[in-house]
């Protein structure tokens, strides 16, 4: 006898006969109870009434959930497939599912019938406050916000009998209005509104918050302005006595560069969407090399922007984040390697010496040449030996010439002596670098 047939083991529950009539009776009883619950919910007028209905629904679920409908028996193979017969089990499952669906709808209707609550009003006020502080507004937008909040306070005070007024403390209008709306929230909380006794007051407050939200949505945001109007209000065009170049923003950009107005150039870069103006903004920043541009250039460099890498190089600040960003492109494709090498060389960071030196053996001669020149710009003496190897052995003369230039740029006596040995080299560029070496000590 197998283990499954052992008399010591109880029979599987699935093998026990199921009393379908008992299940049918239970479901019929629950259907009657469900009808009573629907009537109770319809008659409920207060939160307390709804609490009772909610408890009854929970009790109803505790009776429904333990009921398990058995699986219908498997069909016989020779049974006519065209005959669609509903088994008792399937009929019971359908009734169970209908009850489950109806009780879910009842729970949803219960939640819809609750409230509104004072917490709903507070949530609406806080939401509007967040919109006000999280948005940049024009001057007229600020005035519109003040008027909107002032109108809301009139409604709030009428409904609550409170005396909330506009707060004048704070550096900006949004900060003042944020503090004002915090006081409005305090007034709602202090009123201790009951969802039954004060239902009309709560409804009035929600209507007032809806009006406030609508007025705030209609207030003039900074982004509602056209680009030229934004820049005009920021003073970008104030430097123009007359329009010398077209478009006028190009002429203004030139004046701002001449005057060192980095903030205005960054504003133009952020605001204008044209490739023309972006190119000229980036060229101006590259010529100026201002440290104020590090953060926006980092953001662009992280998006593989070659012009931004060039600007970071001209700025020349040995910042960890800048260096790490540029090092990410050292072993990239040539289009990104060239500006990254150059920028790291101009910054002169010692951290880049080994990663760039590793590129001296790249199969692309352009990459090898750029790497050599970057090492020369850095000027670290650790690069002397690998550059000497390139000068001696590289098959591309332009790469050897770059190595000679780099060694001359490093400028130690050891480096210069290596280059000086190539004064009769076959390659003119290498020979020219060697002939320019001056080994005589300075007077």
PDB file of C-alpha atoms in Angstrom, residues 23-37 59-61 63-65 95-96 98-100 103:
ATOM      1  CA  UNK A  23     -23.499  26.937   0.228  1.00  0.00           C
ATOM      2  CA  UNK A  24     -26.586  27.892  -1.782  1.00  0.00           C
ATOM      3  CA  UNK A  25     -28.454  28.620   1.434  1.00  0.00           C
ATOM      4  CA  UNK A  26     -25.579  30.742   2.805  1.00  0.00           C
ATOM      5  CA  UNK A  27     -25.428  32.806  -0.366  1.00  0.00           C
ATOM      6  CA  UNK A  28     -29.189  33.375  -0.352  1.00  0.00           C
ATOM      7  CA  UNK A  29     -28.960  34.617   3.230  1.00  0.00           C
ATOM      8  CA  UNK A  30     -26.102  36.969   2.330  1.00  0.00           C
ATOM      9  CA  UNK A  31     -28.067  38.321  -0.636  1.00  0.00           C
ATOM     10  CA  UNK A  32     -30.887  39.225   1.733  1.00  0.00           C
ATOM     11  CA  UNK A  33     -28.427  40.852   4.149  1.00  0.00           C
ATOM     12  CA  UNK A  34     -26.879  42.823   1.299  1.00  0.00           C
ATOM     13  CA  UNK A  35     -30.251  44.306   0.441  1.00  0.00           C
ATOM     14  CA  UNK A  36     -30.673  45.395   4.059  1.00  0.00           C
ATOM     15  CA  UNK A  37     -27.199  46.999   4.052  1.00  0.00           C
ATOM     16  CA  UNK A  59     -19.199  41.793   9.525  1.00  0.00           C
ATOM     17  CA  UNK A  60     -20.832  40.895   6.215  1.00  0.00           C
ATOM     18  CA  UNK A  61     -17.413  40.362   4.619  1.00  0.00           C
ATOM     19  CA  UNK A  63     -19.244  35.855   6.642  1.00  0.00           C
ATOM     20  CA  UNK A  64     -18.701  35.991   2.878  1.00  0.00           C
ATOM     21  CA  UNK A  65     -14.943  35.407   2.650  1.00  0.00           C
ATOM     22  CA  UNK A  95     -23.663  34.266  -7.412  1.00  0.00           C
ATOM     23  CA  UNK A  96     -20.639  34.627  -5.109  1.00  0.00           C
ATOM     24  CA  UNK A  98     -22.029  39.096  -7.884  1.00  0.00           C
ATOM     25  CA  UNK A  99     -22.238  39.456  -4.107  1.00  0.00           C
ATOM     26  CA  UNK A 100     -18.528  40.322  -3.929  1.00  0.00           C
ATOM     27  CA  UNK A 103     -20.381  44.722  -1.522  1.00  0.00           C
TER      28      UNK A 103
END
